[in-house]
Tab-separated table of C-alpha atoms in Angstrom:
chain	number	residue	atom	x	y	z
A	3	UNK	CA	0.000	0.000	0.000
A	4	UNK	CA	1.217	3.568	-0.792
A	5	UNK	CA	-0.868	4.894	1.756
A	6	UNK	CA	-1.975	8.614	1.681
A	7	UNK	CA	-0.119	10.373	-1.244
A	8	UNK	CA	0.300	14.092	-2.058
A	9	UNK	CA	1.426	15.878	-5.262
A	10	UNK	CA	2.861	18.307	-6.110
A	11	UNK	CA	6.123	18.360	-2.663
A	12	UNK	CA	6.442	21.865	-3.629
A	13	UNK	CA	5.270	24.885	-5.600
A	14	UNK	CA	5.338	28.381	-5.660
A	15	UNK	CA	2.769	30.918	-7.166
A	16	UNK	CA	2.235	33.740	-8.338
A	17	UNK	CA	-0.997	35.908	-6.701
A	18	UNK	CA	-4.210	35.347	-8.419
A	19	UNK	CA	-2.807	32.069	-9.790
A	20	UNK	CA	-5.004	28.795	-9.317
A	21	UNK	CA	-3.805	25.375	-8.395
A	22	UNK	CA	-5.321	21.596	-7.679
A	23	UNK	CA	-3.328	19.677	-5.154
A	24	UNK	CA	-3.789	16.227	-5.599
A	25	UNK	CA	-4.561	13.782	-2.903
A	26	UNK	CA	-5.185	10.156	-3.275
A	27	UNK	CA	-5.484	6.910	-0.833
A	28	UNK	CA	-5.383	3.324	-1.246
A	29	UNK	CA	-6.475	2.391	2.341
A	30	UNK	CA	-10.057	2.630	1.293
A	31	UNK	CA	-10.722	5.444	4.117
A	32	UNK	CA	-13.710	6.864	4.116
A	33	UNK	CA	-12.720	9.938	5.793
A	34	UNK	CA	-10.451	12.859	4.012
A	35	UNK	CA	-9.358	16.039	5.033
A	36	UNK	CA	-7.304	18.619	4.029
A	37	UNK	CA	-5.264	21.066	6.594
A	38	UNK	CA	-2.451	23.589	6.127
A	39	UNK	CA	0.275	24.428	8.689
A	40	UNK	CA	1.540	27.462	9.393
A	41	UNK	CA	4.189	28.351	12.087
A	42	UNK	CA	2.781	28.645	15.419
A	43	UNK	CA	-0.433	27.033	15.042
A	44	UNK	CA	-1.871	23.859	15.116
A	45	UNK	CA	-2.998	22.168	11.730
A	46	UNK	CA	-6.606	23.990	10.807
A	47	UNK	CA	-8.812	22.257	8.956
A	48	UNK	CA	-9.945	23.612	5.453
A	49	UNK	CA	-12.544	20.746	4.067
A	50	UNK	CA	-13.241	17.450	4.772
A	51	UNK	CA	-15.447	14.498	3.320
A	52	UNK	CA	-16.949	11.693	4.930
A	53	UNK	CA	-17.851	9.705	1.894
A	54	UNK	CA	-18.051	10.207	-2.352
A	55	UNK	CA	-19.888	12.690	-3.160
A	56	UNK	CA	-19.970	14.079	0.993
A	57	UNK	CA	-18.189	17.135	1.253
A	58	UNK	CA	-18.114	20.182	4.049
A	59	UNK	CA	-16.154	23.162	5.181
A	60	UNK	CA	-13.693	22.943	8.197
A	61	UNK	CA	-12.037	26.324	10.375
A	62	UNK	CA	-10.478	27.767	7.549
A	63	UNK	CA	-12.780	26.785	3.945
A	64	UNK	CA	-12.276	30.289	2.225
A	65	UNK	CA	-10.060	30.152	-0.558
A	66	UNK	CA	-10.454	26.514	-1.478
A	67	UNK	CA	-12.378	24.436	-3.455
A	68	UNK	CA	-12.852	20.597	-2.829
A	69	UNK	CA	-14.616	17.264	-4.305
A	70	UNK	CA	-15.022	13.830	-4.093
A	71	UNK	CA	-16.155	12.045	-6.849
A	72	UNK	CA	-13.744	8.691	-5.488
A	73	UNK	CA	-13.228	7.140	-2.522
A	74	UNK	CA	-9.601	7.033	-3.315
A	75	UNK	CA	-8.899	10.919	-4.429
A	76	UNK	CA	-9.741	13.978	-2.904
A	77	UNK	CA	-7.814	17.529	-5.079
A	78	UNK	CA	-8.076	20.566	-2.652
A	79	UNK	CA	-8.065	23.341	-4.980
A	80	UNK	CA	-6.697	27.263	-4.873
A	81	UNK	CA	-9.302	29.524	-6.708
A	82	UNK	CA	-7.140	32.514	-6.560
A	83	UNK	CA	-3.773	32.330	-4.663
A	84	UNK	CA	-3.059	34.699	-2.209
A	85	UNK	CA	-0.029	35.155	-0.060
A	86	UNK	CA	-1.717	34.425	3.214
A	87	UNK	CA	-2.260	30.983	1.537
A	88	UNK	CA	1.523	30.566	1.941
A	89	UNK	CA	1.951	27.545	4.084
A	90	UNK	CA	2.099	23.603	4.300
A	91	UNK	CA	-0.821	21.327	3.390
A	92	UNK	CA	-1.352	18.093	4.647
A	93	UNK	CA	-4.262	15.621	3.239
A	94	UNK	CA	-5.397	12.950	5.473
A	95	UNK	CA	-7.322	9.772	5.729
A	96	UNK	CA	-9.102	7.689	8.145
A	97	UNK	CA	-11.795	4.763	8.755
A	98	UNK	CA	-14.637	6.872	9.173
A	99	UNK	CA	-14.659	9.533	12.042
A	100	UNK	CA	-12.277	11.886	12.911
A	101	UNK	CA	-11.916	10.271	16.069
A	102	UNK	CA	-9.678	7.079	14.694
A	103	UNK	CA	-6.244	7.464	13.482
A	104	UNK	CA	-5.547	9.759	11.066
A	105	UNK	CA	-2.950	8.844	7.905
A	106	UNK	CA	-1.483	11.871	6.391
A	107	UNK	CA	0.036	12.579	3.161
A	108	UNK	CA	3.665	14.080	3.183
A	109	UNK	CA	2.663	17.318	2.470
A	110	UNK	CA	2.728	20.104	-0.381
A	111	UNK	CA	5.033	23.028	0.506
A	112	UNK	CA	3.073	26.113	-1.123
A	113	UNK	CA	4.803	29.353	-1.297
A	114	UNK	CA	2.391	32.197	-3.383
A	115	UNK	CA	4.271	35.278	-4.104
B	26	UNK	CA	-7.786	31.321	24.421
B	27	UNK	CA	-6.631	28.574	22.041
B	28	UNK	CA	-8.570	25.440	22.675
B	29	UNK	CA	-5.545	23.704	22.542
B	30	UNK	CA	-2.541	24.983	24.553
B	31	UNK	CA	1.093	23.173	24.268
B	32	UNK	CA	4.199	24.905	25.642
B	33	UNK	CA	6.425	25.169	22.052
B	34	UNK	CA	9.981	24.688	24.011
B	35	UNK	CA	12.265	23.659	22.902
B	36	UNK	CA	13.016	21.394	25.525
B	37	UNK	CA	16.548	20.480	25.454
B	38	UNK	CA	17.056	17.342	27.786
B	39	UNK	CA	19.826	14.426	28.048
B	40	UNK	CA	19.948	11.165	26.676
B	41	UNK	CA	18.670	8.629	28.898
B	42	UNK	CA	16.659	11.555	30.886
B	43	UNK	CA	12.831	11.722	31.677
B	44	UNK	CA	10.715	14.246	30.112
B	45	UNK	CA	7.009	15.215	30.574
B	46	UNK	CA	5.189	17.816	28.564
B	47	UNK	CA	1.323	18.905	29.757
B	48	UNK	CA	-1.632	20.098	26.552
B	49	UNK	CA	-4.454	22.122	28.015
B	50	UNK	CA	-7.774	21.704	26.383
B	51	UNK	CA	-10.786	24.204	27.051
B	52	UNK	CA	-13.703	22.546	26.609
B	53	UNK	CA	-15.364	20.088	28.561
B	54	UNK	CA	-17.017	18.272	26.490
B	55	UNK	CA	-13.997	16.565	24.299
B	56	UNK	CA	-14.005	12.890	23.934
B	57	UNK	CA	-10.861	12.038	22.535
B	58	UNK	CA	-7.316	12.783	22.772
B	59	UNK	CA	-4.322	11.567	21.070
B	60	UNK	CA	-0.400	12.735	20.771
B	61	UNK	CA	1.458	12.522	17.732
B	62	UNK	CA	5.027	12.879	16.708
B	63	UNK	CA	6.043	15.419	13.849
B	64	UNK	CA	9.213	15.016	12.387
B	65	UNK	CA	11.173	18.125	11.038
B	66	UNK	CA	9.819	18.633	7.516
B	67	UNK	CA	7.390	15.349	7.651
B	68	UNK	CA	3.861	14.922	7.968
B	69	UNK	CA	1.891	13.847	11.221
B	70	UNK	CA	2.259	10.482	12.861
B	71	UNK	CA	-0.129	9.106	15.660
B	72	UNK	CA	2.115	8.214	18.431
B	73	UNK	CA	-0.598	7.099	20.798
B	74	UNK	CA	-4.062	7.766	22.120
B	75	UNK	CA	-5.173	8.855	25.884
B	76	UNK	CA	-7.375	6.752	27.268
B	77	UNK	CA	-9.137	7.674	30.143
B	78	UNK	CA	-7.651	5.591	32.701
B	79	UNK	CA	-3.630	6.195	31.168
B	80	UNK	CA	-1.803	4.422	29.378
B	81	UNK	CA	1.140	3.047	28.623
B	82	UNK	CA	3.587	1.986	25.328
B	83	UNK	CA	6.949	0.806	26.378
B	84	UNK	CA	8.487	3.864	27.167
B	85	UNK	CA	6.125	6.427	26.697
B	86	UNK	CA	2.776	7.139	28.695
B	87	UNK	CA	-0.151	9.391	28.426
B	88	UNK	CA	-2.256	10.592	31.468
B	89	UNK	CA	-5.458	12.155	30.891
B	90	UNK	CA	-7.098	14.740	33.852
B	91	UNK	CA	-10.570	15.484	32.800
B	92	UNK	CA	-10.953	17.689	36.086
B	93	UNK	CA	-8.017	20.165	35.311
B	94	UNK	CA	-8.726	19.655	31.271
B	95	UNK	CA	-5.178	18.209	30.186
B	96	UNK	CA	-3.171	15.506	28.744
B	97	UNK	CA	0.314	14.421	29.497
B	98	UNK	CA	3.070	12.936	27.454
B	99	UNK	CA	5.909	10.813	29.513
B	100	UNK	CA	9.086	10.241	27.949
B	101	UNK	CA	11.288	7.264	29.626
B	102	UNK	CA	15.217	6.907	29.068
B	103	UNK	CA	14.888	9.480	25.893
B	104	UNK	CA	16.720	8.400	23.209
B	105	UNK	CA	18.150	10.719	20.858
B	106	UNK	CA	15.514	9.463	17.393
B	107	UNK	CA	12.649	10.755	20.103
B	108	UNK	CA	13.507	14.594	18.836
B	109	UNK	CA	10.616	15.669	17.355
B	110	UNK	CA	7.684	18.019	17.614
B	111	UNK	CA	4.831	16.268	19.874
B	112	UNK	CA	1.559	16.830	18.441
B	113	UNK	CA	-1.219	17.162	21.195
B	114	UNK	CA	-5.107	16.449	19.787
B	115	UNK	CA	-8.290	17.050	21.094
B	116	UNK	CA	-11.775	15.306	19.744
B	117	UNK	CA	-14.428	18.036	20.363
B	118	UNK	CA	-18.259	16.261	20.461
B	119	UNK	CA	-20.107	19.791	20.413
B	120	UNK	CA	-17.940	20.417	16.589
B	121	UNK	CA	-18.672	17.527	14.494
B	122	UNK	CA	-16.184	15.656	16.321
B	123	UNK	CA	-13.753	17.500	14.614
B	124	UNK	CA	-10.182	17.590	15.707
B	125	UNK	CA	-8.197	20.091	17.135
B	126	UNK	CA	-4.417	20.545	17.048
B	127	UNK	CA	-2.198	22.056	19.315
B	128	UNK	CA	1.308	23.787	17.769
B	129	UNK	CA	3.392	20.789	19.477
B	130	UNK	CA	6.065	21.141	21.842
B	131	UNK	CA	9.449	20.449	20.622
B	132	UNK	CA	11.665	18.004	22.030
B	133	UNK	CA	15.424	17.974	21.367
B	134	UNK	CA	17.450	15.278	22.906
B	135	UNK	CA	20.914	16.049	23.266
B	136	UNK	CA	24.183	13.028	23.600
């Protein structure tokens, strides 16, 4: 199993620029979530989905786009970069609720200029 | 006030020394609470849920003290692969049982 896997590692934008990061699992996990890390601060949610086709905001949705139309794959995208969306992002996957253990990609370094 | 409060260090402690870190929580009604381990530059890693009544995985344990609302992470005979970032996680009931991180505390183990 590959697990939880990310693309792109790393990319920088330009403002006003729009991306898809790509997410996919192979541990059939019903659960996904996307969160971005930023120095100081805990991991904040964006989105999450509890199923195909299930999808809902988290702490921090504005910005960002999401679907699921797999269980594997689950592309957070960037409408309109902006430098405040400077930061890491981390996709995750898990059984079903948040409350099991959560499998996380290894991250997309995003730096928006 | 953050719902989540870890002390960011660094703690800098000896190989082979104890170390204990404390995560606040602020609301009562969490269910769940787990600690994981960030490595410099990696992603997220559960390192072991809190369970109610403590626990314990070789050299590590994790206390839970629903009266004061926090968590606590043990560290036995630290070795120097435990530096990391420890990841402290709340389960809140009354938000969609959605989890909350804490910033981490970091942990640097010195020869």
């Amino acid at each position: 199993n590959a697990g939880v896997t990310q693309t792109p590692k790393f990319q920088v934008l330009k403002t006003g620029q729009s991306m898809t990061l790509q997410c996919a699992q192979d541990m059939n996990h019903e659960y996904m979530s996307w969160y971005r890390q930023d120095p100081g601060m805990g991991l904040r949610l964006i989105h999450y989905s509890v199923g195909a086709g299930i999808t809902d905001q988290g702490e921090v949705p504005n910005g960002y786009n999401v679907s699921r139309s797999t269980t594997e794959d689950f592309p957070l995208r960037l409408l309109s970069a902006a430098p405040s969306q400077t930061s890491v992002y981390f996709c995750a996957s898990s059984y079903s609720s948040t409350g099991q253990t959560q499998y996380f990609g290894p991250g997309t370094r995003l730096l928006v200029l | 006030r953050k719902e989540v409060e870890q002390d960011p260090g660094p703690f800098n402690v000896p190989e082979g020394a104890t170390v204990a870190f404390n995560c606040t929580y602020s609301n009562s009604a969490s269910q769940s609470f787990f600690w994981y381990r960030q490595d410099c530059r990696k992603e997220p890693k559960l390192l072991m849920s809190v369970y109610s009544s403590g626990n314990e995985d070789g050299r590590f344990t994790a206390q839970l003290n629903r009266a004061s609302q926090y968590i606590s992470l043990l560290i036995r005979d630290s070795k120097l692969s435990d530096s990391a970032t420890y990841l402290c996680v709340v389960n809140m009931a009354d938000s969609n049982y959605q989890l909350i991180w804490g910033a981490g505390t970091k942990l640097i183990i010195k020869p």
